[in-house]
mmCIF file of C-alpha atoms in Angstrom:
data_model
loop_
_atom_site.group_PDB
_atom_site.id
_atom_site.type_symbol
_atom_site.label_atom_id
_atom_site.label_comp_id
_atom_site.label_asym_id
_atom_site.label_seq_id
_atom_site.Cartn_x
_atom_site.Cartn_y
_atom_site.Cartn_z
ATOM 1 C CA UNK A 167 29.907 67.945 10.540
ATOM 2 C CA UNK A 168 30.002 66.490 14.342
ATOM 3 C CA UNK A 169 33.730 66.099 15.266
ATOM 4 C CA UNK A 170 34.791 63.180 16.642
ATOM 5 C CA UNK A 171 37.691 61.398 17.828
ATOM 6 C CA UNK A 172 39.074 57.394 17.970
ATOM 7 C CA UNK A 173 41.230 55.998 20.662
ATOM 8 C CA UNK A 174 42.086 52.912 21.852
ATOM 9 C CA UNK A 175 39.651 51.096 24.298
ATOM 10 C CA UNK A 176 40.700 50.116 27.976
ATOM 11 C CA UNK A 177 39.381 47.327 30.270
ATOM 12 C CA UNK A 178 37.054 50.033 31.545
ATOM 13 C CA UNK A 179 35.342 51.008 28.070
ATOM 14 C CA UNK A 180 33.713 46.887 28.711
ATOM 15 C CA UNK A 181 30.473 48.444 29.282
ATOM 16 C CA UNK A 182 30.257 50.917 27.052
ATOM 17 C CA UNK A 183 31.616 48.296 24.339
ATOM 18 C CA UNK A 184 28.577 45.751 25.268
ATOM 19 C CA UNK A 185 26.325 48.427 24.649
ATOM 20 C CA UNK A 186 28.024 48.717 21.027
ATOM 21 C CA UNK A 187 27.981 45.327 20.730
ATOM 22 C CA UNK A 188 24.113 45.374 21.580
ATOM 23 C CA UNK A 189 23.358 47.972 18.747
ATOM 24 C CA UNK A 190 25.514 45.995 16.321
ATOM 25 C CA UNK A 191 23.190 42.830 17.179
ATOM 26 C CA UNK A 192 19.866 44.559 16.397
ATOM 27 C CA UNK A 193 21.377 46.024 13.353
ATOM 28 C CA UNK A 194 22.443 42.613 12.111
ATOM 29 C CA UNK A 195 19.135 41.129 13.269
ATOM 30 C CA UNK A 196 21.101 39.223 15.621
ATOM 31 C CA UNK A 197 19.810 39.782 18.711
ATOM 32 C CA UNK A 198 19.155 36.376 19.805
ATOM 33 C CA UNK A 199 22.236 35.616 19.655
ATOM 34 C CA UNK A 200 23.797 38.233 21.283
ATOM 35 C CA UNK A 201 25.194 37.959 24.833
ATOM 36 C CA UNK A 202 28.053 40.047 25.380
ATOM 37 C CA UNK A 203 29.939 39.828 28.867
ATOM 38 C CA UNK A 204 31.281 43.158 30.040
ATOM 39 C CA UNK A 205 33.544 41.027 32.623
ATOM 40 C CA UNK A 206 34.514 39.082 30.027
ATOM 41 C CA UNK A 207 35.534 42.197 27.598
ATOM 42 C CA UNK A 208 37.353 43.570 30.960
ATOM 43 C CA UNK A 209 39.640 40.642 30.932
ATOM 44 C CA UNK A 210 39.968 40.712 27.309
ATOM 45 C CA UNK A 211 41.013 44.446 26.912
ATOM 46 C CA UNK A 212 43.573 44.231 29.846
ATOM 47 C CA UNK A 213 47.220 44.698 28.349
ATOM 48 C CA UNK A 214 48.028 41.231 29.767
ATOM 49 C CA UNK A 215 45.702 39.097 28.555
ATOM 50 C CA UNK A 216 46.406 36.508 25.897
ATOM 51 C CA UNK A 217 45.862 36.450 23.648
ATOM 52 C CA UNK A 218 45.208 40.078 22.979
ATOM 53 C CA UNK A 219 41.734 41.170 22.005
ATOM 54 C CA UNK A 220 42.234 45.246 20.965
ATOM 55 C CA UNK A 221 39.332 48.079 20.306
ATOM 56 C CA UNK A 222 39.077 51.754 18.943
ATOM 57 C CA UNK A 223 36.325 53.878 20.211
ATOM 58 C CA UNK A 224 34.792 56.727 18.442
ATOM 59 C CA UNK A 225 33.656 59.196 19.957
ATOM 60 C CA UNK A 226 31.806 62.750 20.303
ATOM 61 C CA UNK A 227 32.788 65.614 21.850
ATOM 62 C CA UNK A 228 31.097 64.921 25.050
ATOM 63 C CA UNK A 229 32.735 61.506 25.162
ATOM 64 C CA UNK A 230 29.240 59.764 24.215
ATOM 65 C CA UNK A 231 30.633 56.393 21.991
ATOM 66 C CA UNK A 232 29.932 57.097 18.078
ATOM 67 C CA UNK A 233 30.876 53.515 16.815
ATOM 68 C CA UNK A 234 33.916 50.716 17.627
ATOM 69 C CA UNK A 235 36.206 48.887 15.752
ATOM 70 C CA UNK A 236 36.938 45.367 17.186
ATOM 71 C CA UNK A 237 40.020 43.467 16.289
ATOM 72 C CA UNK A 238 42.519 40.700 17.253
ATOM 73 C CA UNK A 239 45.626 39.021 15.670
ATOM 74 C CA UNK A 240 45.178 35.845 13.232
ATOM 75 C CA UNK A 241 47.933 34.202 11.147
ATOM 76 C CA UNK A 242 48.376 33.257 7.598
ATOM 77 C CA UNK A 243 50.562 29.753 6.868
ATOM 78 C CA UNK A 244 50.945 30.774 3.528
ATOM 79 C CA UNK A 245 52.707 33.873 4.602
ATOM 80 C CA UNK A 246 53.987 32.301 7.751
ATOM 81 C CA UNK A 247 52.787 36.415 9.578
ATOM 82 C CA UNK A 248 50.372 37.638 11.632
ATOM 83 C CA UNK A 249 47.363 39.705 10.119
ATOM 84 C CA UNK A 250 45.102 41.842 11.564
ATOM 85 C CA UNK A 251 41.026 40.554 11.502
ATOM 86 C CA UNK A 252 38.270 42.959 12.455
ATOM 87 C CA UNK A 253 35.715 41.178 14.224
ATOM 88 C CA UNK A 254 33.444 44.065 14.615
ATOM 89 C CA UNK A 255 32.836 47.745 12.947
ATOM 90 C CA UNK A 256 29.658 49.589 14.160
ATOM 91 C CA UNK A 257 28.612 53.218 14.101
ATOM 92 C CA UNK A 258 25.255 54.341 16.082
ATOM 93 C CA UNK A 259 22.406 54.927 13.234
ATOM 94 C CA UNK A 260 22.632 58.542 14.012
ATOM 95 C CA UNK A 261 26.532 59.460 13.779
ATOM 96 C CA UNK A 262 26.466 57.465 10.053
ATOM 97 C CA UNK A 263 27.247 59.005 7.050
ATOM 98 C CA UNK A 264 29.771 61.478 9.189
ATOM 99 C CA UNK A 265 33.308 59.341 7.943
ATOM 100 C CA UNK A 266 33.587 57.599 11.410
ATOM 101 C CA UNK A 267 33.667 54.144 9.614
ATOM 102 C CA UNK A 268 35.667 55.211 7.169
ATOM 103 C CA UNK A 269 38.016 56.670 10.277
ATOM 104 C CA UNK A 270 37.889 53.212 12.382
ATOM 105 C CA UNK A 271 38.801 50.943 9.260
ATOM 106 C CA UNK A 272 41.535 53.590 7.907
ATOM 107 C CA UNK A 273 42.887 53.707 11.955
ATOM 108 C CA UNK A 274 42.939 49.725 11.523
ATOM 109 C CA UNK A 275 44.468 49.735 8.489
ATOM 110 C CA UNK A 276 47.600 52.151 9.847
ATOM 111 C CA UNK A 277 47.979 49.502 13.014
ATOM 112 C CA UNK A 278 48.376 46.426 9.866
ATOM 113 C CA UNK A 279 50.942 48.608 8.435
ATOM 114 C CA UNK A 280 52.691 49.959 11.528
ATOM 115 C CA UNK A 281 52.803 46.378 13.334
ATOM 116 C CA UNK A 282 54.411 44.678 9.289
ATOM 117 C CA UNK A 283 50.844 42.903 8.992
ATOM 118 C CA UNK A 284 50.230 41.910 5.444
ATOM 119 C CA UNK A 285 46.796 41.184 5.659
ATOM 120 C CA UNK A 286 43.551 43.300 7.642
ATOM 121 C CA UNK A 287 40.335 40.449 6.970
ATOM 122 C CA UNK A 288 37.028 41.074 8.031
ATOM 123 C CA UNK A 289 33.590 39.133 6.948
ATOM 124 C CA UNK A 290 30.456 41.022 6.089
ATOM 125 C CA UNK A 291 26.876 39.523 5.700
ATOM 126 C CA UNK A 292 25.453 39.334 2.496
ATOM 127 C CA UNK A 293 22.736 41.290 2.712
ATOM 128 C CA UNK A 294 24.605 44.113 3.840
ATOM 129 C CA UNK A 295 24.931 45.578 0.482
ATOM 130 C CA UNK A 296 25.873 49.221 2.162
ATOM 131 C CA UNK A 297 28.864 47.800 3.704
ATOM 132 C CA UNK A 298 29.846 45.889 1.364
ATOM 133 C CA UNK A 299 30.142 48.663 -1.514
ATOM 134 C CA UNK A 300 31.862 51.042 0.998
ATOM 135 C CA UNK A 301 34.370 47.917 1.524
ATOM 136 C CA UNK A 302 34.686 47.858 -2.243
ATOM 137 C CA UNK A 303 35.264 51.770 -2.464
ATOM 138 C CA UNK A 304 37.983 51.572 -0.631
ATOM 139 C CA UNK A 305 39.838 48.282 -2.789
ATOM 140 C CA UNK A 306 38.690 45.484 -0.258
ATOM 141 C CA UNK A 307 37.309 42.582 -2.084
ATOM 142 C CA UNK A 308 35.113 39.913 -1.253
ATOM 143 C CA UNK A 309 37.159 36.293 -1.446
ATOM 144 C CA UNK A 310 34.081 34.593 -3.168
ATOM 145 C CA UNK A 311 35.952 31.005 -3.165
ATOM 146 C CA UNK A 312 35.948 30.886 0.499
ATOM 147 C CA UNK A 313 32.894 29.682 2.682
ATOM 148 C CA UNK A 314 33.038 30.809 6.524
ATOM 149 C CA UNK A 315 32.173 27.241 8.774
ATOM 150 C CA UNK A 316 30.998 27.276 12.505
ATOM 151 C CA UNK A 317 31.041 24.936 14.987
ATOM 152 C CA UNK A 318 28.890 25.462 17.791
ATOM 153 C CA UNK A 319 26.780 23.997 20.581
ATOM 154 C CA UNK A 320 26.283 20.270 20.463
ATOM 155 C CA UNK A 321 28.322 19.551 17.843
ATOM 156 C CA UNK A 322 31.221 21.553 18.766
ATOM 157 C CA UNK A 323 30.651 19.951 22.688
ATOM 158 C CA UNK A 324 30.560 16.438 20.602
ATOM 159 C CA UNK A 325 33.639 16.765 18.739
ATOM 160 C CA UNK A 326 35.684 18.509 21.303
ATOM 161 C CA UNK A 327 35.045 15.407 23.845
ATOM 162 C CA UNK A 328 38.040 14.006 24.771
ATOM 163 C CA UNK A 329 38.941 11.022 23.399
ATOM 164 C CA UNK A 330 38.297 7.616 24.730
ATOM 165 C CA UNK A 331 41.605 5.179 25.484
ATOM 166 C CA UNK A 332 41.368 2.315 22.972
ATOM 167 C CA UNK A 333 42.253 -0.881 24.376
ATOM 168 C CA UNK A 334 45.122 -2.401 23.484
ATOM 169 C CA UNK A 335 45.736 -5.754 22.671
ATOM 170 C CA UNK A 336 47.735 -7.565 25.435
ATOM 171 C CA UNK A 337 50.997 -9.207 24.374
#
């Protein structure tokens, strides 16, 4: 079995994380809708910026990236506390099946607990039937009565117009 190691990502893992994020896309069959920013992901990595966006990187011997983990903060009313919410977990076609997911989402799960976060969320597609039982395997379960909703493009440009002034009625 390949070793491997995680650590955290820096501003200057950006490019190597686009190319992650480029691999993820195809697998997904996403593509198209890919356009990841490197600049961007510099910016967003940087210890500074808020709010945080944080990354582990897997990786071989050799330094060549196996797979990424991709999270951020979110918060929970109901439990008035931060949680943890992995955007993005990807391993390269050819390192799978060697325990580097399983290391990324167990590395994620020991940041929720070390940083008092009572919650780690992610979303899966439904198709994705691997993921979904190794999710499963390890006691994550799917929240069936909740439906994911996106805004984008024009509608999201159309909504987030500012508003008009009303006119008032003189008096």
């Amino acid at each position: 079995m390949p070793a491997f190691r995680l650590r955290p990502a820096t501003p200057d893992d950006a490019g190597t994380l686009v190319d992650l994020i480029r691999g993820l896309a195809e697998y997904e069959r996403l593509s198209h809708e890919a356009r990841p920013d490197a600049g961007a992901l510099r910016r967003q990595l940087a210890p500074e910026a808020t709010p945080p966006l944080e990354a582990f990187i897997a990786e071989d011997e050799e330094g060549r990236a196996l797979g990424f983990a991709l999270y951020f903060y979110h918060y929970s009313t109901f439990l008035t506390a931060w949680g943890l919410y992995l955007e993005d977990l990807y391993v390269v076609p050819e390192a799978r099946g060697q325990g580097i997911g399983f290391a990324l989402l167990k590395r994620l799960a020991e940041v929720a607990v070390e940083r008092g976060c009572p919650r780690l969320e992610w979303s899966v597609l439904d198709w994705n039937e691997t993921a979904i039982r190794f999710y499963e395997k390890l006691g994550a379960r799917p929240m069936d009565d909740w439906t994911t909703m996106r805004l984008t493009g024009p509608a999201l440009e159309h909504l987030g117009r500012p508003a008009e002034p009303r006119a008032t009625p003189a008096g």
